[in-house]
Tab-separated table of C-alpha atoms in Angstrom:
chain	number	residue	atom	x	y	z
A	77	UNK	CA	58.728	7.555	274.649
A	78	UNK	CA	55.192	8.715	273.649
A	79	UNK	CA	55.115	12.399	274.157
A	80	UNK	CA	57.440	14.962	274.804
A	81	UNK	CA	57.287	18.802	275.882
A	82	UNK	CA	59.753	21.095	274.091
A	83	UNK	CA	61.614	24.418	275.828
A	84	UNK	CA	61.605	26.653	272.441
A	85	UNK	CA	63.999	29.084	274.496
A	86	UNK	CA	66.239	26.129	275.274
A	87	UNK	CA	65.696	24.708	271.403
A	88	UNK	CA	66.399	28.159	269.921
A	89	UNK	CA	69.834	28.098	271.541
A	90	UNK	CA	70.759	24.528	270.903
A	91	UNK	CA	70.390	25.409	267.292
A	92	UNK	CA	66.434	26.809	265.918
A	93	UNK	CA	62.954	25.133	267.254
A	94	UNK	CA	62.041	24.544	263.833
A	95	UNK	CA	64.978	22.422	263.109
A	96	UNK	CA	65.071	21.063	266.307
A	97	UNK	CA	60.912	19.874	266.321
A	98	UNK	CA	60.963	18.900	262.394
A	99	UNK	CA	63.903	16.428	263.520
A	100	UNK	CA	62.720	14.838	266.046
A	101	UNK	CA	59.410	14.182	264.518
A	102	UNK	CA	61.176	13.420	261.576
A	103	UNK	CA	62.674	9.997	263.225
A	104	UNK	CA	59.400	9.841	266.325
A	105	UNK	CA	56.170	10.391	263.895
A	106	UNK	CA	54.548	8.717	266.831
A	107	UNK	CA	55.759	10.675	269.435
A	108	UNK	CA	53.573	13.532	270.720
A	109	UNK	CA	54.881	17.248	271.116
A	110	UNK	CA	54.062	20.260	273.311
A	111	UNK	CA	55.682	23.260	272.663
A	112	UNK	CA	56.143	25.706	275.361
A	113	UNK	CA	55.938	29.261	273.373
A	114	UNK	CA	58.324	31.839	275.611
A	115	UNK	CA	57.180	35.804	274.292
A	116	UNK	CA	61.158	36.259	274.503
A	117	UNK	CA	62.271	33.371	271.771
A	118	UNK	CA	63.084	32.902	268.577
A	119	UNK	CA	59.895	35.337	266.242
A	120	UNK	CA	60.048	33.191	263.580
A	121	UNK	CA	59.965	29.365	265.175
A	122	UNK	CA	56.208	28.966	264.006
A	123	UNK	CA	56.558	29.682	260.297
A	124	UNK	CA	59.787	27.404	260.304
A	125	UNK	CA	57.396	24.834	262.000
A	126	UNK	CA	54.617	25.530	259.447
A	127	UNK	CA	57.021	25.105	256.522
A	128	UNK	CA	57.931	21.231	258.221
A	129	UNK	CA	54.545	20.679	258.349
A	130	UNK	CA	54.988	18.668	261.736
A	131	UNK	CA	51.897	16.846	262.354
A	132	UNK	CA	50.501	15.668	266.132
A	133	UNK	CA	52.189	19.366	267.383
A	134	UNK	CA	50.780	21.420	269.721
A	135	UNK	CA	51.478	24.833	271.465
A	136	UNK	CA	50.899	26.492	274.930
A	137	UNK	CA	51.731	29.795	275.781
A	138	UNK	CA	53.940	30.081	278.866
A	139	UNK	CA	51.369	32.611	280.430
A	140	UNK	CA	49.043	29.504	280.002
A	141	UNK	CA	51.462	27.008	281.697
A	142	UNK	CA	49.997	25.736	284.771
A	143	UNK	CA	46.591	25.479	283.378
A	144	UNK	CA	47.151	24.240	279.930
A	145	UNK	CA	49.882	21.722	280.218
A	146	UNK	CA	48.287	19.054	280.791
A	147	UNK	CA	45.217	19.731	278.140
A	148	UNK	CA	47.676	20.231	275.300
A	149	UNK	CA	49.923	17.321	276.646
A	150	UNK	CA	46.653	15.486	276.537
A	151	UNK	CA	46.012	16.844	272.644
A	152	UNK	CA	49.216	16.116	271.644
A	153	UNK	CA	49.108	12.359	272.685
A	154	UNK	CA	45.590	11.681	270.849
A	155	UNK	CA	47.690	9.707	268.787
A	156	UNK	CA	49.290	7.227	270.686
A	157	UNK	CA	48.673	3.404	271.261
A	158	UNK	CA	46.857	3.703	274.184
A	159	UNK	CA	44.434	6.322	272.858
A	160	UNK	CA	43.497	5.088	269.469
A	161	UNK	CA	42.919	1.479	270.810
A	162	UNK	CA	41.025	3.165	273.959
A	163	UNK	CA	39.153	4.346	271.222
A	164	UNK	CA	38.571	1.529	269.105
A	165	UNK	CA	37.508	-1.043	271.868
A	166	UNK	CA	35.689	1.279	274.442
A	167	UNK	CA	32.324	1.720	272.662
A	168	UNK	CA	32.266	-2.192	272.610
A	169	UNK	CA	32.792	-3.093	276.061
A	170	UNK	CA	31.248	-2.505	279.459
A	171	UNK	CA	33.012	0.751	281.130
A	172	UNK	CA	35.047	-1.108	284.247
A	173	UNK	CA	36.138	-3.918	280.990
A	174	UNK	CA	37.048	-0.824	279.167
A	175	UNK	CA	38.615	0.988	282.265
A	176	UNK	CA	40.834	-2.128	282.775
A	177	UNK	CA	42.252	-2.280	279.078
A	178	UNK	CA	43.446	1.918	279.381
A	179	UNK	CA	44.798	0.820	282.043
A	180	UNK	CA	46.372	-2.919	281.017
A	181	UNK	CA	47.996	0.151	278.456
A	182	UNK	CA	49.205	1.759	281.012
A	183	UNK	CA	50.916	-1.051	283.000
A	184	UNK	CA	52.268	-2.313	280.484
A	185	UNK	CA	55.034	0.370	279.563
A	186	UNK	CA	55.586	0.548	283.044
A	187	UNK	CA	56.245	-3.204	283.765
A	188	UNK	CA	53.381	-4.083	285.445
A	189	UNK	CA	52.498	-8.253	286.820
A	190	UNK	CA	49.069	-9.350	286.321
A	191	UNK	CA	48.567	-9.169	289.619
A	192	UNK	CA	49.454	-5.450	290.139
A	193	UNK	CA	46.734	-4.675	287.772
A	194	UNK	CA	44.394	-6.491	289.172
A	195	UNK	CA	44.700	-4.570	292.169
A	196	UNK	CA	45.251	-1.261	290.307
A	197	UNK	CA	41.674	-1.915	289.481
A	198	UNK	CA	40.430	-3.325	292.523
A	199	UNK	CA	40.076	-7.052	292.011
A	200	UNK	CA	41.854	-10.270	292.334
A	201	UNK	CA	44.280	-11.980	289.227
A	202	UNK	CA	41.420	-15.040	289.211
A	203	UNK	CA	38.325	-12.981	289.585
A	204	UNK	CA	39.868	-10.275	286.884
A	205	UNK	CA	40.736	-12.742	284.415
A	206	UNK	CA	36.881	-14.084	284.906
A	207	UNK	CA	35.767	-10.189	284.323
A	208	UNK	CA	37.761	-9.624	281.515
A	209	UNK	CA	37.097	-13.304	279.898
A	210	UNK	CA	33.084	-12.649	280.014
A	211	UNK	CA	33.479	-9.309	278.097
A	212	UNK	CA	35.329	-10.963	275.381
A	213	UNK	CA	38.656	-10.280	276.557
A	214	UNK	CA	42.328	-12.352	277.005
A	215	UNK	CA	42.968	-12.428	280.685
A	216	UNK	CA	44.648	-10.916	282.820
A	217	UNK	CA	48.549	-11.921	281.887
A	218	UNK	CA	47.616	-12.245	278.103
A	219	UNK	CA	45.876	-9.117	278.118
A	220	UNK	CA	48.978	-7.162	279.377
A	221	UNK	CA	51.310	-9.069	276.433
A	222	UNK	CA	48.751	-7.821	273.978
A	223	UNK	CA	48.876	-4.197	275.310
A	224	UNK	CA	52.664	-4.013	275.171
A	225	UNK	CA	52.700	-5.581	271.300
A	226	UNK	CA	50.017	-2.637	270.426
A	227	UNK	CA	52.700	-0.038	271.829
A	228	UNK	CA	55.568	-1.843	269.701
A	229	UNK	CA	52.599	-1.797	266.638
A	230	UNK	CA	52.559	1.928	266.823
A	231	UNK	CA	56.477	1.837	267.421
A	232	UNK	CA	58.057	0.078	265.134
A	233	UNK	CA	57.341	2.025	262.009
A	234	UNK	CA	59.065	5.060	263.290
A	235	UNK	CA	62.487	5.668	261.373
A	236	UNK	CA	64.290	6.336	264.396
A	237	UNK	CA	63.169	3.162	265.957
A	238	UNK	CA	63.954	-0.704	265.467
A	239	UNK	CA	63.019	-4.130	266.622
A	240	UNK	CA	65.787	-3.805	269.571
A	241	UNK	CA	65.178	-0.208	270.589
A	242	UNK	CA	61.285	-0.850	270.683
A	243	UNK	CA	62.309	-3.927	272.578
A	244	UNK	CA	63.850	-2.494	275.330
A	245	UNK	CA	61.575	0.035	275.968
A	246	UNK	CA	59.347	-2.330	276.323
A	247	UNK	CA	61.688	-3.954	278.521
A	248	UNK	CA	61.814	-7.598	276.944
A	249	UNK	CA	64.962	-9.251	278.313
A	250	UNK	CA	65.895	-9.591	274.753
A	251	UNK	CA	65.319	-8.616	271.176
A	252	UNK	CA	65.067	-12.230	270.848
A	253	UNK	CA	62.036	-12.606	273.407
A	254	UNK	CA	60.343	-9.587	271.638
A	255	UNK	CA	60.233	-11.370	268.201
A	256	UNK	CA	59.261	-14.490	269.453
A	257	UNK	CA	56.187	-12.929	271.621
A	258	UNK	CA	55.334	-10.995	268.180
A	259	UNK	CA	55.429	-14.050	266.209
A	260	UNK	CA	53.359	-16.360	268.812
A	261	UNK	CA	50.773	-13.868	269.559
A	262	UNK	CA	50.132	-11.797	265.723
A	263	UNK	CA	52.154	-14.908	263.593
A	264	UNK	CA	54.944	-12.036	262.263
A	265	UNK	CA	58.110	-10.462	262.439
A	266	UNK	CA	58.528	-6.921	263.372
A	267	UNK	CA	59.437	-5.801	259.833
A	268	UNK	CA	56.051	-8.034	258.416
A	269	UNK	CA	54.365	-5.923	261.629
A	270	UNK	CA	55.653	-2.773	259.748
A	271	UNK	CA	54.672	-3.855	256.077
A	272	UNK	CA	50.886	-4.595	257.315
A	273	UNK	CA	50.588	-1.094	258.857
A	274	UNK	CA	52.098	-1.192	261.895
A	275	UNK	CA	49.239	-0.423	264.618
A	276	UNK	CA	46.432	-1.175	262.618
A	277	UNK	CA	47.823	-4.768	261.839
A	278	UNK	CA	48.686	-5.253	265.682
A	279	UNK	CA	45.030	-4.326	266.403
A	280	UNK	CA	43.188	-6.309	263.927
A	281	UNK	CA	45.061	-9.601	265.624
A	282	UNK	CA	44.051	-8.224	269.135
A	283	UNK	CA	40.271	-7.956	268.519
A	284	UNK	CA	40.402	-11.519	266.091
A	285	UNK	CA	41.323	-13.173	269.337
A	286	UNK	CA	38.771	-11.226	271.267
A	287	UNK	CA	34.637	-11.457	271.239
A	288	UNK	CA	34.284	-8.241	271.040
A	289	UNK	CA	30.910	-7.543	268.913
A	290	UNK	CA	31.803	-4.451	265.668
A	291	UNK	CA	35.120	-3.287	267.366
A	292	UNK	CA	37.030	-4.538	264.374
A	293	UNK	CA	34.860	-1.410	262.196
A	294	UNK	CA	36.728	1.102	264.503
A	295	UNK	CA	40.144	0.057	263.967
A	296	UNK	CA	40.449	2.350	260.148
A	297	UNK	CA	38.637	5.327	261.984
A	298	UNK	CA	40.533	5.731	265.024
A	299	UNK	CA	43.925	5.109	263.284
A	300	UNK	CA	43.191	7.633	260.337
């Protein structure tokens, strides 16, 4: 779960937005939140949300709906694994290199092969890994495994998360598997991964094993 849009009709009936928000953000800090703002609900929601001081929140108007969905959806994710290491990495590489890692990010919560990203983007496995390789890159299959340890980077840290929960979501076959492809790939257990900052740890391993020329300088900036 990355992002989530919030009925505050259906949340002040099930017991007060506010409450409802602060919660969940409470145990997700990761997790992104669009608020859909009905002109018939509860007066008060936004000062009990101001008082939480939920971060990564944003709100759209239901006369804005249609149109603003998907911008605020978009705001409210600007946080998430895939957009701060889109970030950090894409000034570095050449745009289809940097077109295939968003979307390596992509396919890899949705449990993607190797081979159905390479044609997501067009190419053969072989002549993908060769692509990716000459930017500075893992290939193909490594590349995909790096992707899904940045999403449990960002993950783990959140209180209502652990090692097994992050695990399946990633679907591992096992909490097992999970730990041992964190320890191969970043030398660490998930609770060292959350004692070295989470994300930011994750990321500095991904770009020691890559070439990629100053990305390391952008991890701090687009995590902050």
């Amino acid at each position: 779960m990355t992002g989530v849009v919030v009925d505050d009709l259906i949340s002040c009936r099930a017991g007060g937005l506010g409450r409802a928000v602060a919660e969940l953000k409470a145990h997700y800090p990761s997790v992104g939140c669009v608020v859909v703002a009905r002109p018939l609900s509860d007066p008060h929601a936004l000062l009990r949300l101001g008082r939480a001081r939920v971060e990564n929140l944003v709100m759209v108007p239901q006369d804005l709906l249609v149109d603003g969905l998907r911008r605020e959806l978009n705001r409210a994710l600007r946080t998430t694994a895939a957009s701060l290491v889109a970030r950090a990495v894409s000034p570095y590489l050449p745009p289809r290199e940097a077109a295939v890692v968003r979307s390596a990010l992509t396919c890899s919560v949705l449990g993607w092969s190797a081979e159905q990203l390479a044609e997501d983007v067009g190419l053969s496995r072989p002549h993908l890994s060769e692509r990716l390789k000459a930017a500075g890159l893992p290939s193909a299959g490594h590349l995909l495994v790096w992707a899904r340890l940045l999403y449990a980077g960002r993950w783990l840290p959140d209180p209502g998360r652990s090692a097994e929960s992050v695990a399946r979501q990633l679907e591992y076959s096992s909490g097992s598997a999970f730990r041992r492809a964190i320890r191969n790939y970043v030398g660490a257990t998930p609770t060292e991964v959350i004692a070295a900052g989470g994300l930011v740890f994750i990321l500095e391993k991904f770009l020691s094993a890559c070439s990629i020329d100053h990305a390391r300088e952008a991890v701090d900036r687009s995590a902050a």
